[in-house]
Tab-separated table of C-alpha atoms in Angstrom:
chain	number	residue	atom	x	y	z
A	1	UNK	CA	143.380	32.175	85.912
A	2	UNK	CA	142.460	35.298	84.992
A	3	UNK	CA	138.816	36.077	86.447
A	4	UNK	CA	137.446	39.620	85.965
A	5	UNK	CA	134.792	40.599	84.010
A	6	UNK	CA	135.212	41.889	80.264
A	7	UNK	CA	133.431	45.274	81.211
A	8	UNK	CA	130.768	45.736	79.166
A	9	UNK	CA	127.613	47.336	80.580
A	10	UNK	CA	124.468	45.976	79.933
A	11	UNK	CA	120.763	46.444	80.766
A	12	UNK	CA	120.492	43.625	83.491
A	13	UNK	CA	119.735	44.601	86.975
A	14	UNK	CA	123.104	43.115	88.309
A	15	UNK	CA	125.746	44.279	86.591
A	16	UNK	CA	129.392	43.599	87.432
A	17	UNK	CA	131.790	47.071	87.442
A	18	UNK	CA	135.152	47.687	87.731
A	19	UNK	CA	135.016	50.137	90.725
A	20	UNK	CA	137.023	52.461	89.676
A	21	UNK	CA	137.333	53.641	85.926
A	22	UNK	CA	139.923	51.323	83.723
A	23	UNK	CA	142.670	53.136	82.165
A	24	UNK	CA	142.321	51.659	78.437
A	25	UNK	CA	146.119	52.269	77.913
A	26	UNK	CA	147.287	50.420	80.923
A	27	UNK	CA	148.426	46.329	80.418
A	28	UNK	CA	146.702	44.396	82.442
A	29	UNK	CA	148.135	41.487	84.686
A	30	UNK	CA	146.358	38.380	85.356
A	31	UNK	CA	146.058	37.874	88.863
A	32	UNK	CA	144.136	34.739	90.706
A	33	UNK	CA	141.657	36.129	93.549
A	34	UNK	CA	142.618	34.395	96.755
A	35	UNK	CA	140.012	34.177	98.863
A	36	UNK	CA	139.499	32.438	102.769
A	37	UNK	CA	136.186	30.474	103.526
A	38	UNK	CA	135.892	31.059	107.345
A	39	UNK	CA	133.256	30.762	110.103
A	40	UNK	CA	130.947	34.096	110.754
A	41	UNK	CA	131.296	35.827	114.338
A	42	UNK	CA	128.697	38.189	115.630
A	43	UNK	CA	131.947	40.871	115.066
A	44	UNK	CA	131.324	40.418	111.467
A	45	UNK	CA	128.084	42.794	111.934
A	46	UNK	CA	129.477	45.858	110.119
A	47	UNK	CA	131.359	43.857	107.285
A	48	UNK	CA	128.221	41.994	106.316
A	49	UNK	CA	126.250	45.146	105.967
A	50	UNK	CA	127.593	46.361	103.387
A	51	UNK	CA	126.010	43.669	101.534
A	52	UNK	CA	123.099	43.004	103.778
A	53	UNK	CA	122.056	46.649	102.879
A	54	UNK	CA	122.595	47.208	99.297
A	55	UNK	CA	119.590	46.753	96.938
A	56	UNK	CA	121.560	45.788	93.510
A	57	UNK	CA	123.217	42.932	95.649
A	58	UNK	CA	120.147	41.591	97.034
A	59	UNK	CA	118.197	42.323	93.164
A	60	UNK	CA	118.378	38.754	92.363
A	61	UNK	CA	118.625	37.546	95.956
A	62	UNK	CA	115.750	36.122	98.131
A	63	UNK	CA	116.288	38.295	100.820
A	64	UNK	CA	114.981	41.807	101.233
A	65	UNK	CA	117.897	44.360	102.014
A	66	UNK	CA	118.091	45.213	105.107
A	67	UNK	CA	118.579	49.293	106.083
A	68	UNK	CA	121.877	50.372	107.247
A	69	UNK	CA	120.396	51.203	110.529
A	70	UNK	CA	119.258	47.331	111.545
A	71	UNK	CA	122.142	46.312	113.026
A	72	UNK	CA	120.269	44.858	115.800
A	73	UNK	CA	118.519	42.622	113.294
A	74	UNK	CA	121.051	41.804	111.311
A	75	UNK	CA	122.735	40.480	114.488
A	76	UNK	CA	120.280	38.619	115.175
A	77	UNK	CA	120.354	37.058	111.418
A	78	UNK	CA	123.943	36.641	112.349
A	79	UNK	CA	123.050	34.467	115.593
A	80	UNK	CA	120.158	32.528	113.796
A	81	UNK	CA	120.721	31.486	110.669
A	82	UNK	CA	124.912	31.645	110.083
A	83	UNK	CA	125.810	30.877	113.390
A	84	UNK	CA	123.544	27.574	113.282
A	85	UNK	CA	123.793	26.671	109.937
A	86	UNK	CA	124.998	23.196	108.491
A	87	UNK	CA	127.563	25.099	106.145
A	88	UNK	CA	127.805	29.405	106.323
A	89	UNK	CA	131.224	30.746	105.512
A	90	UNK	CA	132.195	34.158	105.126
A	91	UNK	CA	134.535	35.172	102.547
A	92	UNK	CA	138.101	37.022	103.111
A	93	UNK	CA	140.114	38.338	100.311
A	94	UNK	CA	143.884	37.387	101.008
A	95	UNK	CA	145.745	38.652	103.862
A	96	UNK	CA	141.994	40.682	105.041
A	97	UNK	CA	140.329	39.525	108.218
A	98	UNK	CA	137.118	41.187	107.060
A	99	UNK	CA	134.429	39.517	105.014
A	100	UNK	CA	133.580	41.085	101.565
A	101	UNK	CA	130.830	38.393	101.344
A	102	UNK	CA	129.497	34.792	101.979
A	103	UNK	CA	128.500	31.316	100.723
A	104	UNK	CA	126.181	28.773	102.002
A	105	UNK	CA	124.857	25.322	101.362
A	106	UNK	CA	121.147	25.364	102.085
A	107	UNK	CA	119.548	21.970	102.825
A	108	UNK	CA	116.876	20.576	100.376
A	109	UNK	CA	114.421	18.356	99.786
A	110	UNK	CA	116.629	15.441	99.954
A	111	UNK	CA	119.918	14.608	102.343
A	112	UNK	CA	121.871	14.074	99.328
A	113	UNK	CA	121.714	17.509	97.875
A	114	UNK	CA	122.438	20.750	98.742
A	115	UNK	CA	121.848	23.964	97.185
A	116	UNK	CA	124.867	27.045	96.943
A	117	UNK	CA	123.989	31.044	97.335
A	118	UNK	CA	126.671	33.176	97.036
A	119	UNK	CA	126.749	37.556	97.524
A	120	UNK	CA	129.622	39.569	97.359
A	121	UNK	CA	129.364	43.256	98.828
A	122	UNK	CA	129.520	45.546	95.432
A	123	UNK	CA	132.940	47.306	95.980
A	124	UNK	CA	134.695	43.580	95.408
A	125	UNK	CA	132.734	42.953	92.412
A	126	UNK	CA	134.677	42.483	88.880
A	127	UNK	CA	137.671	40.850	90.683
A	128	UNK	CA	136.670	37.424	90.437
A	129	UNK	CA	136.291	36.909	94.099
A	130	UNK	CA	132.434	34.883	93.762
A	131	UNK	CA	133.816	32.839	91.389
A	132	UNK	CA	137.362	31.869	94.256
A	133	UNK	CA	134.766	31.681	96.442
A	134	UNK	CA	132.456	29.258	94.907
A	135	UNK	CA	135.277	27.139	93.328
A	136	UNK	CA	137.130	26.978	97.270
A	137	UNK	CA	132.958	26.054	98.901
A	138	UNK	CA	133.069	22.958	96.074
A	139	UNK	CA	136.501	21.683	97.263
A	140	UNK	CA	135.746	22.083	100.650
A	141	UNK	CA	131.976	21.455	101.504
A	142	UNK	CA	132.032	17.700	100.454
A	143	UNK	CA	134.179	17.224	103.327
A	144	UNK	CA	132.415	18.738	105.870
A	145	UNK	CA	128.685	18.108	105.168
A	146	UNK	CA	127.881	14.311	105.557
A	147	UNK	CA	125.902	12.442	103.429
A	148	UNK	CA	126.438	14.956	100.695
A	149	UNK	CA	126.648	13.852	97.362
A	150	UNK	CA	125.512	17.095	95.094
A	151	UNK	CA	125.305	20.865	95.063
A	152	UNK	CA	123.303	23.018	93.117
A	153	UNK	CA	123.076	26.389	92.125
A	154	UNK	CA	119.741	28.054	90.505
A	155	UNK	CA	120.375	31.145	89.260
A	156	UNK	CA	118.059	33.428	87.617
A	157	UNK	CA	118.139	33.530	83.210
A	158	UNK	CA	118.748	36.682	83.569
A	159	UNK	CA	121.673	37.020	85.935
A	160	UNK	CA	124.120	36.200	83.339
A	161	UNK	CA	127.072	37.512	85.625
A	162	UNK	CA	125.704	34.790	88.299
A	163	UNK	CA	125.839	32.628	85.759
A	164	UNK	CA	129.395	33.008	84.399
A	165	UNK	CA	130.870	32.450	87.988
A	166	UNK	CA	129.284	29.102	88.502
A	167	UNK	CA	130.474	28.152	85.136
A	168	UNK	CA	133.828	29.086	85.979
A	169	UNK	CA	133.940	27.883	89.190
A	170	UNK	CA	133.726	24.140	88.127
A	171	UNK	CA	129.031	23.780	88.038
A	172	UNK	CA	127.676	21.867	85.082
A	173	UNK	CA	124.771	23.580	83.520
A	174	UNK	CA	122.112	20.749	83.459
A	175	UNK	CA	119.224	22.884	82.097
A	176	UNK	CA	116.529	25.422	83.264
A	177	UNK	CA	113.624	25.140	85.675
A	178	UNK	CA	110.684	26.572	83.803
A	179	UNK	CA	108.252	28.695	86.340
A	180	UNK	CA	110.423	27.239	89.078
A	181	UNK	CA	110.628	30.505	91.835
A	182	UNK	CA	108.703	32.835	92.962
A	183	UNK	CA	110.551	36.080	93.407
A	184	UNK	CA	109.324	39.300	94.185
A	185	UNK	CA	106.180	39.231	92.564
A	186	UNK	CA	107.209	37.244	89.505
A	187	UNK	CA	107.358	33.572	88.654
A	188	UNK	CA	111.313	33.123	87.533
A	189	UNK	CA	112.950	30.727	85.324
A	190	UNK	CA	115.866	29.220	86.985
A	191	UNK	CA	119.098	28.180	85.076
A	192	UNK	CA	120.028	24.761	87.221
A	193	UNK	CA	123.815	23.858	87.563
A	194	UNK	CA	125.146	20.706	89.228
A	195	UNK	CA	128.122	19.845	91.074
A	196	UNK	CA	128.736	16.111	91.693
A	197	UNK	CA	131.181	14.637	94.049
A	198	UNK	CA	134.610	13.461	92.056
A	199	UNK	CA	134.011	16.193	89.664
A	200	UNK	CA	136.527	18.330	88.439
A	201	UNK	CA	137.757	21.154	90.191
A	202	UNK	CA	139.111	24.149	87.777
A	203	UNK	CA	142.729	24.819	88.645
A	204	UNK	CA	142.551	28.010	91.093
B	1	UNK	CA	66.128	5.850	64.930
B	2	UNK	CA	67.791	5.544	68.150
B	3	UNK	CA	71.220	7.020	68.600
B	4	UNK	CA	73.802	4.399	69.407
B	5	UNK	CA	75.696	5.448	72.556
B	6	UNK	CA	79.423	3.898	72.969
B	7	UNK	CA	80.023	3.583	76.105
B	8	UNK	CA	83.688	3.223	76.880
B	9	UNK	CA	84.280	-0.364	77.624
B	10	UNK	CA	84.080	-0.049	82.146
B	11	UNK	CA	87.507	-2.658	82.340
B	12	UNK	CA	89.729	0.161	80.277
B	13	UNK	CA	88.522	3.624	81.554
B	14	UNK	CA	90.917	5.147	84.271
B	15	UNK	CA	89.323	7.052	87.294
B	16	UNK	CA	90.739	9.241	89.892
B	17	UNK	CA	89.094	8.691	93.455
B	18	UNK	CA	90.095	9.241	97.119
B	19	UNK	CA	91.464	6.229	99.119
B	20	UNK	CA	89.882	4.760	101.996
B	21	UNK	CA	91.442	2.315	104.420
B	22	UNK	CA	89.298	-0.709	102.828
B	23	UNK	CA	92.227	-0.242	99.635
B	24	UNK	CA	95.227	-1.098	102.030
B	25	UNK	CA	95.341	-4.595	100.309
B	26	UNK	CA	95.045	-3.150	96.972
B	27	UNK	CA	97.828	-0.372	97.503
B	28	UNK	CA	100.029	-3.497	99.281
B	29	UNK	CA	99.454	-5.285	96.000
B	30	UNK	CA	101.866	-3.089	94.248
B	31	UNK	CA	103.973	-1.840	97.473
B	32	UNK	CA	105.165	-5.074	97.651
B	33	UNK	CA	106.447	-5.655	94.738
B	34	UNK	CA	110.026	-5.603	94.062
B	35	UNK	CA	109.418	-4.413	90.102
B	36	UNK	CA	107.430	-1.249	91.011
B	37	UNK	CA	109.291	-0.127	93.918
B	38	UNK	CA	112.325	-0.458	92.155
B	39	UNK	CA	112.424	3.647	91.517
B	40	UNK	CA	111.019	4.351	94.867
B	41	UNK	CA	112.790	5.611	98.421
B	42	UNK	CA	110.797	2.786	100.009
B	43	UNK	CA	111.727	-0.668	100.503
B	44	UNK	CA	108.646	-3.320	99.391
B	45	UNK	CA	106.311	-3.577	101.984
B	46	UNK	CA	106.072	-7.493	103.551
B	47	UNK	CA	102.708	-6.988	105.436
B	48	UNK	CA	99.339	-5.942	104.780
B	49	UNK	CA	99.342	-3.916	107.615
B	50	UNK	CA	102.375	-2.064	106.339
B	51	UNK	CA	99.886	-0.798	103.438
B	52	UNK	CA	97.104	0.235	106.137
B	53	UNK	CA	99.428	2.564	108.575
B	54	UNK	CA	100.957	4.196	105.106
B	55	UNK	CA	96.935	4.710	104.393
B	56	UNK	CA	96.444	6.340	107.623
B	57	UNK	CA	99.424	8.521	107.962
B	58	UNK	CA	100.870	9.705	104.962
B	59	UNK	CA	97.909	8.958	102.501
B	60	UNK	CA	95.189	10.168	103.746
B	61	UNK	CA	96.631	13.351	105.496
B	62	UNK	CA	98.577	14.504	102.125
B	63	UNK	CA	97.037	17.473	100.182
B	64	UNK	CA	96.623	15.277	97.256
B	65	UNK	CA	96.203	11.391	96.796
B	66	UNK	CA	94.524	9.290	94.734
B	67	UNK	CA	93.589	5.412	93.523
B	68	UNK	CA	93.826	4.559	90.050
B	69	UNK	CA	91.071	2.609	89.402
B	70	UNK	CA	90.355	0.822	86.302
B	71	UNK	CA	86.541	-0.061	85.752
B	72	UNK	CA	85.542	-0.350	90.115
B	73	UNK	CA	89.476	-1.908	89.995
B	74	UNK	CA	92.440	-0.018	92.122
B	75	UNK	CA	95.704	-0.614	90.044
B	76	UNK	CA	97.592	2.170	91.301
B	77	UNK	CA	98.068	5.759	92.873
B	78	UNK	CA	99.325	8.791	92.093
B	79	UNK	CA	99.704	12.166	94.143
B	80	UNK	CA	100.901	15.803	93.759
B	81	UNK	CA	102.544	17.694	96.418
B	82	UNK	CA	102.674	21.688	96.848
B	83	UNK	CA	106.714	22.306	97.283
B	84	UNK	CA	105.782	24.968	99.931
B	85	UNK	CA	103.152	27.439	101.983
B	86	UNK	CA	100.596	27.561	98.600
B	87	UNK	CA	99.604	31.161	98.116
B	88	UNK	CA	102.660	33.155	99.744
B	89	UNK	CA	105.547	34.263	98.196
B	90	UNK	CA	108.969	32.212	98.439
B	91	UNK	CA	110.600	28.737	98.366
B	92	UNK	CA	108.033	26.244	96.165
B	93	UNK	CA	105.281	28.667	96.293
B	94	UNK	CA	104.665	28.254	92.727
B	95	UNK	CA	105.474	24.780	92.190
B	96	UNK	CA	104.160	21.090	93.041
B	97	UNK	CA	105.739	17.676	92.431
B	98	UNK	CA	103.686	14.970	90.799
B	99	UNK	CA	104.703	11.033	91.370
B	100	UNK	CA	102.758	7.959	90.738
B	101	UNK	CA	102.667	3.950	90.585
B	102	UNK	CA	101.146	0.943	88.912
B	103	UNK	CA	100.667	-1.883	89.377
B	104	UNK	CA	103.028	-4.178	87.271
B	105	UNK	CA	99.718	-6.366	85.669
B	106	UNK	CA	98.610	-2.837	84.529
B	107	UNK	CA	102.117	-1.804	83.036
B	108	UNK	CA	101.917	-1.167	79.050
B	109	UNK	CA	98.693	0.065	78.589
B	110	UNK	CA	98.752	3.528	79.167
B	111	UNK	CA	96.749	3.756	82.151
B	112	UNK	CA	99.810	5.397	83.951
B	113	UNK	CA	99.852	8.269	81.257
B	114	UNK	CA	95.813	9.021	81.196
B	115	UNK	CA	96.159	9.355	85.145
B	116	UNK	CA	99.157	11.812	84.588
B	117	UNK	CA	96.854	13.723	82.168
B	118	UNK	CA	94.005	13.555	84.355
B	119	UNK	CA	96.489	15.144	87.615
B	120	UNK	CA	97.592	17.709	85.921
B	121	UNK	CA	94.519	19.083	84.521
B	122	UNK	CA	92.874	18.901	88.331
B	123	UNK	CA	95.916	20.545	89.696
B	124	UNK	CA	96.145	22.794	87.770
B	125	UNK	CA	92.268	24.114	88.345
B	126	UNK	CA	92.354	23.151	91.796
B	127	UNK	CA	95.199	25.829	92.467
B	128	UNK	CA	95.178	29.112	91.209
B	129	UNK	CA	98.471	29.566	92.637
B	130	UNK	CA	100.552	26.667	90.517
B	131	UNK	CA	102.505	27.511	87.893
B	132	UNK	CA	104.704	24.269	87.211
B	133	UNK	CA	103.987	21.125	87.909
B	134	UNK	CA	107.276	18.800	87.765
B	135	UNK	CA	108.235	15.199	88.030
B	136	UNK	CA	111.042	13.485	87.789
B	137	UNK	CA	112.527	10.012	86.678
B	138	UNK	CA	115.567	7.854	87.163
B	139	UNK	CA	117.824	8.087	83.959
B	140	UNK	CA	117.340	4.045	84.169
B	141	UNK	CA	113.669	4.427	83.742
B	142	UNK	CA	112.689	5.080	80.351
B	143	UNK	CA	109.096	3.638	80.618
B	144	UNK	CA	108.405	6.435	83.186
B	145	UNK	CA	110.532	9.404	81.047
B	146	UNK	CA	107.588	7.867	78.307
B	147	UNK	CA	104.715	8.473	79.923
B	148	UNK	CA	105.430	11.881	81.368
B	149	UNK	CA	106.340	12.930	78.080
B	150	UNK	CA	103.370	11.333	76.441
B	151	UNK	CA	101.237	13.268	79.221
B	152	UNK	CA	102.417	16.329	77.628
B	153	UNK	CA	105.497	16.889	80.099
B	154	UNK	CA	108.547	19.101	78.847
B	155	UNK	CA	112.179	17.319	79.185
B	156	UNK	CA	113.885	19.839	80.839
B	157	UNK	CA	117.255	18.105	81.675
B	158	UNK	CA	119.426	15.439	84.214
B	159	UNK	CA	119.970	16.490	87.418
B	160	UNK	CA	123.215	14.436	88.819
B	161	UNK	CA	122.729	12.304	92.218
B	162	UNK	CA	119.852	14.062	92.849
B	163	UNK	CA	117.368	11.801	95.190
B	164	UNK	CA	118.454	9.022	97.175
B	165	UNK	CA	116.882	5.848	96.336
B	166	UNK	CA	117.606	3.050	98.990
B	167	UNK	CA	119.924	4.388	100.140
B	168	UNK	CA	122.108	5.537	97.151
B	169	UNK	CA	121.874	8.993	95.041
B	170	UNK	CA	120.447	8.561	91.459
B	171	UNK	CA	120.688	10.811	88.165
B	172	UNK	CA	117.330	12.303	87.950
B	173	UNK	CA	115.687	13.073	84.464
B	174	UNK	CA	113.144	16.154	85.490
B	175	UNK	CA	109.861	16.883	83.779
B	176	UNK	CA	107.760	20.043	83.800
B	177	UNK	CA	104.140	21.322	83.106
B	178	UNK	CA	103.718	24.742	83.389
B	179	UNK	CA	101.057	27.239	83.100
B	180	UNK	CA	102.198	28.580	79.678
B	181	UNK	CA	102.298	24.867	78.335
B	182	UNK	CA	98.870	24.627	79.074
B	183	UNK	CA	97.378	28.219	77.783
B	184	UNK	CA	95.541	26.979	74.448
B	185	UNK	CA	93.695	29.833	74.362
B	186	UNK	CA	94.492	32.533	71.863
B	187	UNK	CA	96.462	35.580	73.741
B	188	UNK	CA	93.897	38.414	74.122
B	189	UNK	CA	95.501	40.916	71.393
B	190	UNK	CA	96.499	44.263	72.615
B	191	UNK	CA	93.870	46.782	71.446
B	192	UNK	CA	94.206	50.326	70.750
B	193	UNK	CA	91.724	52.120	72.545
B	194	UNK	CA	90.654	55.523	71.492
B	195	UNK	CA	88.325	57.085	73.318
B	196	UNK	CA	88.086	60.587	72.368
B	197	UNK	CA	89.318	61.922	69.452
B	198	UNK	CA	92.836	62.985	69.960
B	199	UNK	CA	93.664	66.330	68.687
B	200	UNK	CA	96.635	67.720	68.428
B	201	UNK	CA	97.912	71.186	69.822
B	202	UNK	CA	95.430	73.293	67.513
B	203	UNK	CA	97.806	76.275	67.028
């Protein structure tokens, strides 16, 4: 399954790049993104960084960025919220002990549902690695979290790459939340997607 | 000549009110049964007193809750809950989730929907901060879907398994009211304004 990113530029705040310039001439091979779900360890400070710090990763996310120089805090976000967490995995690219980025199930309103966030550090973007991420968390987190009988994702309208990699990942859209967040100073529409146990898994 | 007044007959016009602990019987009247709970978490209440303690401690300390009363007559409730801190920035700040329930002798004749209308509107002017008000209903509950829609609710889509209704996770039809549906004002157009005549580099 081939998962990059046709890439075209546009004028969203998140865009996806290739991270290094393409060569038009050269064939591309289709390659499937392997990717390892694993627990976080406080050793995982300087890997998660990379994300934690970077503004266009944390555009659309709820989470300020945090500077380069917090490790201390970011530790400390480490210890309280992934360490303790119902369901916080870090994500490995194949045959790479260090996390590029992570995916969580955050509890909600009701025991039945939870909800998916996803961030990839910026250097791995294009490569298909949020949607092998989110497609392995479906597979796996039905199994591990009890009760559990839905996830969700709400992603922003206008994060169309966000978007595409829940699509492809296996979500159904199921419509959008009018007025539904409040993010950074503005009231967002959210694009809700659904994920039911016994549904279909893409092939990976 | 003397101006005839109608007077909306007392037995059909809906009010909103608080409760008081003196309704317990009233609310039990439709706790208890088996037809309204039906698309509730709750199991039927079997006591009175059931009705009284729900009065005390989820009723009367919730942000929002109150008796339908037709004519001086208590046929229902309905409430609207802030989905988190009102006023600050982050999950539900903007948002608050609006359920109700009549009593099954009441069913049919739209009291259900002129209470809807009548939440809305005070939730709306109550908090400055709210900027969608959403409900939703089981996909089995079409009587419900019509009276949210009726109150003026958008149909914004099914969300799969998602409450658990004794004890098993149910398809979820969700409504929305938002700030924008309820603007019937005109826009205020964008004006122009010149203040000074603007001259251009004389040269």
């Amino acid at each position: 399954l081939h998962d990059t990113i046709n890439g075209e530029t546009s004028n969203l705040p998140l865009i996806l790049l290739q991270p290094t310039p393409r060569d038009p001439c050269a064939a591309r091979v289709p390659m499937a993104t392997e990717v390892t779900l694993r627990r976080f360890d406080l050793s995982d400070v300087d890997a998660m960084m990379a994300w934690a710090s970077d503004p266009e990763v944390a555009a659309f996310c709820r989470w300020a960025p945090f500077a380069s120089t917090e490790t201390e805090a970011l530790l400390a976000h480490i210890r309280d919220t992934a360490l303790s967490h119902q369901w916080y995995r870090a994500i490995c690219l194949a045959g790479d002990a260090r996390p590029v980025g992570s995916v969580s199930l955050e509890p909600t309103a009701d025991p039945c549902r939870g909800e998916l966030g996803y961030v990839v550090a910026r250097a791995h973007w294009g490569r298909g690695v949020a949607t092998a991420a989110v497609r392995a968390a479906l597979a796996a987190v039905f199994g591990e979290v009890e009760g559990l009988a839905r996830v969700e994702a709400l992603v922003d309208v206008d994060n169309a790459a966000s978007q595409r990699v829940a699509e492809k990942a296996g979500f159904r859209r199921e419509g959008v939340l009018r007025r539904h967040y409040w993010h950074k100073g503005r009231v967002r529409d959210l694009v809700v997607y659904g994920f039911v146990s016994g549904d279909p898994l893409p092939p990976s | 000549m003397e101006q005839q007044r109608r007077e909306p007959a007392p037995e059909t016009e809906v009010t909103l009110r608080e409760f008081t602990e003196a309704d317990a019987e009233a609310l039990f009247a439709w706790a208890s049964d088996p037809r309204v709970v039906l698309f509730q978490r709750r199991e039927a209440y079997a006591r009175v007193d059931e009705a009284r303690r729900y009065i005390l401690d989820h009723v009367l300390p919730h942000p929002w809750y109150r008796a339908i009363c037709l004519g001086a007559v208590v046929v229902g409730s309905i409430s609207v809950k802030p989905c988190g801190p009102a006023g600050e920035e982050g999950e539900g700040a903007s948002r608050a989730s609006l359920g109700y329930r009549v009593a099954h002798g009441h069913w049919g004749r739209g009291v259900a929907t002129r209470a809807v209308r009548m939440a809305a509107a005070a939730a709306f002017a109550e908090w400055p901060w709210l900027a969608r008000l959403e409900a939703v209903a089981d996909v089995e509950n079409p009587a419900s879907q019509r009276v949210l829609e009726k109150a003026g609710f958008v149909r914004e889509g099914v969300l799969r398994r998602y409450v658990v209704l004794k004890g098993r996770p149910r398809d979820m039809v969700m409504f929305s009211l938002v700030d924008s549906d309820r603007d019937e004002r005109a826009k205020p157009k964008l004006l122009l304004q010149v203040k000074e005549p603007f001259e251009l580099n004389k040269e």
